[in-house]
PDB file of C-alpha atoms in Angstrom:
ATOM      1  CA  MET A   1      -2.884  14.074 -16.543  1.00 60.00           C
ATOM      2  CA  ASP A   2      -1.813  10.704 -17.975  1.00 92.00           C
ATOM      3  CA  LEU A   3      -2.317   7.898 -15.466  1.00 90.00           C
ATOM      4  CA  ILE A   4       1.061   6.294 -15.980  1.00 93.00           C
ATOM      5  CA  LEU A   5       2.884   9.618 -15.680  1.00 95.00           C
ATOM      6  CA  ARG A   6       1.028  10.547 -12.498  1.00 96.00           C
ATOM      7  CA  ARG A   7       1.671   7.046 -11.018  1.00 96.00           C
ATOM      8  CA  SER A   8       5.403   7.492 -11.767  1.00 96.00           C
ATOM      9  CA  GLU A   9       5.382  10.934 -10.157  1.00 97.00           C
ATOM     10  CA  LEU A  10       3.681   9.660  -7.026  1.00 97.00           C
ATOM     11  CA  GLU A  11       6.015   6.650  -6.710  1.00 97.00           C
ATOM     12  CA  THR A  12       9.008   8.952  -7.047  1.00 96.00           C
ATOM     13  CA  ALA A  13       7.529  11.390  -4.458  1.00 97.00           C
ATOM     14  CA  LEU A  14       6.938   8.476  -2.082  1.00 97.00           C
ATOM     15  CA  ALA A  15      10.443   7.150  -2.533  1.00 96.00           C
ATOM     16  CA  ARG A  16      11.892  10.618  -1.810  1.00 95.00           C
ATOM     17  CA  GLU A  17       9.631  10.941   1.173  1.00 96.00           C
ATOM     18  CA  VAL A  18      10.780   7.590   2.508  1.00 96.00           C
ATOM     19  CA  ASP A  19      14.424   8.428   1.904  1.00 95.00           C
ATOM     20  CA  GLY A  20      13.959  11.756   3.663  1.00 94.00           C
ATOM     21  CA  SER A  21      12.349  10.083   6.689  1.00 93.00           C
ATOM     22  CA  ALA A  22      15.181   7.647   7.346  1.00 93.00           C
ATOM     23  CA  SER A  23      18.161   8.711   9.451  1.00 89.00           C
ATOM     24  CA  ALA A  24      21.548   8.743   7.570  1.00 90.00           C
ATOM     25  CA  GLY A  25      23.781   5.785   7.054  1.00 91.00           C
ATOM     26  CA  TRP A  26      21.326   3.178   5.722  1.00 95.00           C
ATOM     27  CA  ARG A  27      22.078   0.405   3.218  1.00 96.00           C
ATOM     28  CA  SER A  28      18.461  -0.239   2.154  1.00 97.00           C
ATOM     29  CA  LEU A  29      14.988   0.852   3.054  1.00 97.00           C
ATOM     30  CA  ARG A  30      11.696  -1.027   2.979  1.00 98.00           C
ATOM     31  CA  PHE A  31       8.460   0.927   3.236  1.00 98.00           C
ATOM     32  CA  GLU A  32       5.120  -0.824   3.620  1.00 98.00           C
ATOM     33  CA  GLY A  33       1.720   0.731   3.238  1.00 98.00           C
ATOM     34  CA  ARG A  34      -1.696  -0.764   3.823  1.00 98.00           C
ATOM     35  CA  GLU A  35      -5.234   0.630   3.504  1.00 97.00           C
ATOM     36  CA  ALA A  36      -8.787  -0.561   3.894  1.00 97.00           C
ATOM     37  CA  GLY A  37     -11.766   1.765   4.176  1.00 96.00           C
ATOM     38  CA  THR A  38     -10.678   4.645   6.395  1.00 95.00           C
ATOM     39  CA  VAL A  39      -7.814   2.720   8.038  1.00 97.00           C
ATOM     40  CA  SER A  40      -4.180   3.248   6.980  1.00 96.00           C
ATOM     41  CA  GLU A  41      -0.948   1.884   8.266  1.00 97.00           C
ATOM     42  CA  VAL A  42       2.606   2.623   7.165  1.00 97.00           C
ATOM     43  CA  GLN A  43       5.938   1.198   8.384  1.00 97.00           C
ATOM     44  CA  LEU A  44       9.523   1.985   7.514  1.00 98.00           C
ATOM     45  CA  PHE A  45      12.283  -0.582   8.012  1.00 98.00           C
ATOM     46  CA  VAL A  46      15.908   0.651   7.791  1.00 97.00           C
ATOM     47  CA  ASP A  47      18.889  -1.727   7.101  1.00 97.00           C
ATOM     48  CA  ARG A  48      22.239  -0.547   8.388  1.00 94.00           C
ATOM     49  CA  ASN A  49      24.937  -3.135   7.689  1.00 89.00           C
ATOM     50  CA  GLY A  50      22.547  -6.077   8.152  1.00 92.00           C
ATOM     51  CA  VAL A  51      20.776  -4.688  11.199  1.00 95.00           C
ATOM     52  CA  VAL A  52      17.145  -3.783  10.443  1.00 97.00           C
ATOM     53  CA  LYS A  53      15.316  -1.308  12.664  1.00 96.00           C
ATOM     54  CA  LYS A  54      11.933   0.226  12.423  1.00 97.00           C
ATOM     55  CA  GLU A  55      11.722   4.004  12.094  1.00 97.00           C
ATOM     56  CA  GLU A  56       8.821   6.370  11.854  1.00 95.00           C
ATOM     57  CA  PRO A  57       7.837   7.380   8.250  1.00 95.00           C
ATOM     58  CA  SER A  58       6.658  10.931   7.660  1.00 94.00           C
ATOM     59  CA  ASP A  59       3.042  11.886   7.987  1.00 95.00           C
ATOM     60  CA  HIS A  60       3.067  12.867   4.273  1.00 96.00           C
ATOM     61  CA  SER A  61       3.705   9.277   3.313  1.00 96.00           C
ATOM     62  CA  PHE A  62       0.066   8.497   4.335  1.00 95.00           C
ATOM     63  CA  ASP A  63      -1.184  11.061   1.845  1.00 97.00           C
ATOM     64  CA  LEU A  64       0.956   9.707  -0.992  1.00 97.00           C
ATOM     65  CA  VAL A  65      -0.154   6.118  -0.257  1.00 97.00           C
ATOM     66  CA  GLU A  66      -3.839   7.219  -0.260  1.00 97.00           C
ATOM     67  CA  GLU A  67      -3.410   9.132  -3.504  1.00 97.00           C
ATOM     68  CA  LEU A  68      -1.708   6.193  -5.216  1.00 97.00           C
ATOM     69  CA  ARG A  69      -4.407   3.843  -4.125  1.00 98.00           C
ATOM     70  CA  LYS A  70      -7.186   6.134  -5.497  1.00 97.00           C
ATOM     71  CA  LEU A  71      -5.263   6.697  -8.744  1.00 97.00           C
ATOM     72  CA  MET A  72      -4.806   2.974  -9.318  1.00 97.00           C
ATOM     73  CA  TYR A  73      -8.473   1.959  -8.807  1.00 97.00           C
ATOM     74  CA  ARG A  74     -10.010   0.186 -11.773  1.00 96.00           C
ATOM     75  CA  PRO A  75     -13.815  -0.044 -11.777  1.00 97.00           C
ATOM     76  CA  GLY A  76     -14.973  -3.558 -11.122  1.00 97.00           C
ATOM     77  CA  TYR A  77     -11.446  -4.792 -10.430  1.00 97.00           C
ATOM     78  CA  GLY A  78     -10.707  -2.725  -7.284  1.00 97.00           C
ATOM     79  CA  THR A  79      -7.378  -1.427  -6.176  1.00 98.00           C
ATOM     80  CA  TRP A  80      -4.445  -2.737  -4.200  1.00 98.00           C
ATOM     81  CA  PHE A  81      -4.537  -3.672  -0.518  1.00 98.00           C
ATOM     82  CA  SER A  82      -0.873  -3.026   0.288  1.00 98.00           C
ATOM     83  CA  LEU A  83       2.275  -1.760  -1.310  1.00 98.00           C
ATOM     84  CA  THR A  84       5.999  -2.204  -0.635  1.00 98.00           C
ATOM     85  CA  VAL A  85       8.689   0.238  -1.692  1.00 98.00           C
ATOM     86  CA  LYS A  86      12.326  -1.005  -1.595  1.00 97.00           C
ATOM     87  CA  ILE A  87      15.094   1.476  -1.974  1.00 97.00           C
ATOM     88  CA  GLY A  88      18.783   0.636  -2.294  1.00 95.00           C
ATOM     89  CA  ASP A  89      21.700   2.849  -1.347  1.00 91.00           C
ATOM     90  CA  GLN A  90      22.505   3.542  -5.031  1.00 89.00           C
ATOM     91  CA  GLY A  91      19.098   5.206  -5.473  1.00 85.00           C
ATOM     92  CA  GLN A  92      17.315   2.283  -7.149  1.00 92.00           C
ATOM     93  CA  ALA A  93      13.658   1.949  -6.039  1.00 95.00           C
ATOM     94  CA  GLU A  94      11.114  -0.794  -6.675  1.00 96.00           C
ATOM     95  CA  THR A  95       7.395  -0.602  -5.832  1.00 97.00           C
ATOM     96  CA  HIS A  96       5.252  -3.736  -5.570  1.00 98.00           C
ATOM     97  CA  TYR A  97       1.519  -3.771  -5.258  1.00 98.00           C
ATOM     98  CA  ASN A  98      -0.647  -6.423  -3.653  1.00 98.00           C
ATOM     99  CA  TYR A  99      -4.148  -6.641  -5.308  1.00 97.00           C
ATOM    100  CA  ASP A 100      -5.261 -10.077  -4.098  1.00 96.00           C
ATOM    101  CA  GLU A 101      -3.736 -11.098  -0.749  1.00 97.00           C
ATOM    102  CA  GLU A 102      -4.891  -9.896   2.644  1.00 97.00           C
ATOM    103  CA  ALA A 103      -2.552  -7.177   3.877  1.00 97.00           C
ATOM    104  CA  ALA A 104      -0.271  -7.972   6.859  1.00 97.00           C
ATOM    105  CA  TRP A 105      -1.782  -5.567   9.368  1.00 98.00           C
ATOM    106  CA  THR A 106       0.047  -5.248  12.681  1.00 97.00           C
ATOM    107  CA  PHE A 107      -3.343  -5.129  14.480  1.00 97.00           C
ATOM    108  CA  PRO A 108      -6.709  -6.823  13.977  1.00 94.00           C
ATOM    109  CA  LEU A 109      -8.692  -4.998  11.302  1.00 96.00           C
ATOM    110  CA  SER A 110     -12.476  -5.085  11.593  1.00 96.00           C
ATOM    111  CA  ASP A 111     -14.541  -6.514   8.782  1.00 97.00           C
ATOM    112  CA  GLN A 112     -16.332  -3.106   8.602  1.00 97.00           C
ATOM    113  CA  SER A 113     -13.112  -1.565   7.237  1.00 98.00           C
ATOM    114  CA  TYR A 114     -13.293  -3.981   4.275  1.00 98.00           C
ATOM    115  CA  VAL A 115     -16.993  -3.236   3.814  1.00 98.00           C
ATOM    116  CA  GLU A 116     -16.187   0.511   3.657  1.00 98.00           C
ATOM    117  CA  ASP A 117     -13.338  -0.268   1.276  1.00 98.00           C
ATOM    118  CA  GLN A 118     -15.689  -2.237  -1.040  1.00 98.00           C
ATOM    119  CA  LYS A 119     -18.045   0.726  -1.121  1.00 98.00           C
ATOM    120  CA  GLN A 120     -15.188   3.178  -1.897  1.00 97.00           C
ATOM    121  CA  PHE A 121     -13.386   0.861  -4.456  1.00 98.00           C
ATOM    122  CA  PRO A 122     -16.042  -1.630  -5.636  1.00 98.00           C
ATOM    123  CA  ARG A 123     -14.942  -5.018  -7.028  1.00 98.00           C
ATOM    124  CA  ASP A 124     -17.197  -7.160  -9.130  1.00 97.00           C
ATOM    125  CA  PRO A 125     -17.918 -10.550  -7.527  1.00 96.00           C
ATOM    126  CA  GLU A 126     -15.456 -12.342  -9.807  1.00 96.00           C
ATOM    127  CA  HIS A 127     -12.659 -10.023  -8.566  1.00 97.00           C
ATOM    128  CA  ILE A 128     -13.285 -10.472  -4.868  1.00 97.00           C
ATOM    129  CA  PRO A 129     -10.589 -12.738  -3.319  1.00 97.00           C
ATOM    130  CA  ALA A 130     -11.777 -15.772  -1.357  1.00 96.00           C
ATOM    131  CA  TRP A 131     -10.364 -14.362   1.945  1.00 97.00           C
ATOM    132  CA  LEU A 132     -12.294 -11.147   1.424  1.00 97.00           C
ATOM    133  CA  ALA A 133     -15.785 -12.573   0.640  1.00 97.00           C
ATOM    134  CA  PRO A 134     -16.645 -13.604   4.206  1.00 97.00           C
ATOM    135  CA  LYS A 135     -15.476 -10.217   5.559  1.00 96.00           C
ATOM    136  CA  LEU A 136     -17.993  -8.607   3.199  1.00 97.00           C
ATOM    137  CA  GLY A 137     -20.730 -10.917   4.335  1.00 94.00           C
ATOM    138  CA  LEU A 138     -20.694 -12.852   1.026  1.00 91.00           C
ATOM    139  CA  GLY A 139     -19.878 -16.280   2.439  1.00 78.00           C
ATOM    140  CA  SER A 140     -17.379 -18.034   0.209  1.00 67.00           C
ATOM    141  CA  ALA A 141     -19.161 -17.433  -3.121  1.00 51.00           C
ATOM    142  CA  SER A 142     -16.292 -15.501  -4.661  1.00 45.00           C
ATOM    143  CA  ASN A 143     -12.883 -16.462  -6.182  1.00 49.00           C
TER     144      ASN A 143
END
C-alpha cells in the first residue's frame, strides 16, 4: 500500500480513537505519544471551556502509535521520537512529529531503551541528535 495513503489512514484512525476516548463536551483535545525501544507512553489532555484535564486514552492508541512509528522509519535517518495530535471541536486534526528532540517523558527513561531503539530503527551517525549520542555510548561525536 502507498506509504502516504497508509500514513493518512493511520492518522485518521488515531484521531478517531482519541476522539472516542474523550468524554463528551470538549473544546479541544491534545494527544501525545512517545516511544523508545520497547517503552511507550501516551497521554490525552481534554480542554473543556479553558479547563484542561488529563483523561485515559484507549489501549488501541498504543497500537496505532507503534504502527505509525514503524511505517515512518527511513533507513539511516530513523523515525520520530514523539508525536502530538491536536483535534478541534469542528473536527480539524493536526499531527506533528518530533524527529530530533528528546521526548518529554513523564518518568526517567533508561539509556538502554534508546540503545534498543537504535537497533530497531538505526540512524546513521550524522542523523543521531547530540542529546542521543551519549545515551547510545557514542560520547558527543554526533550532530
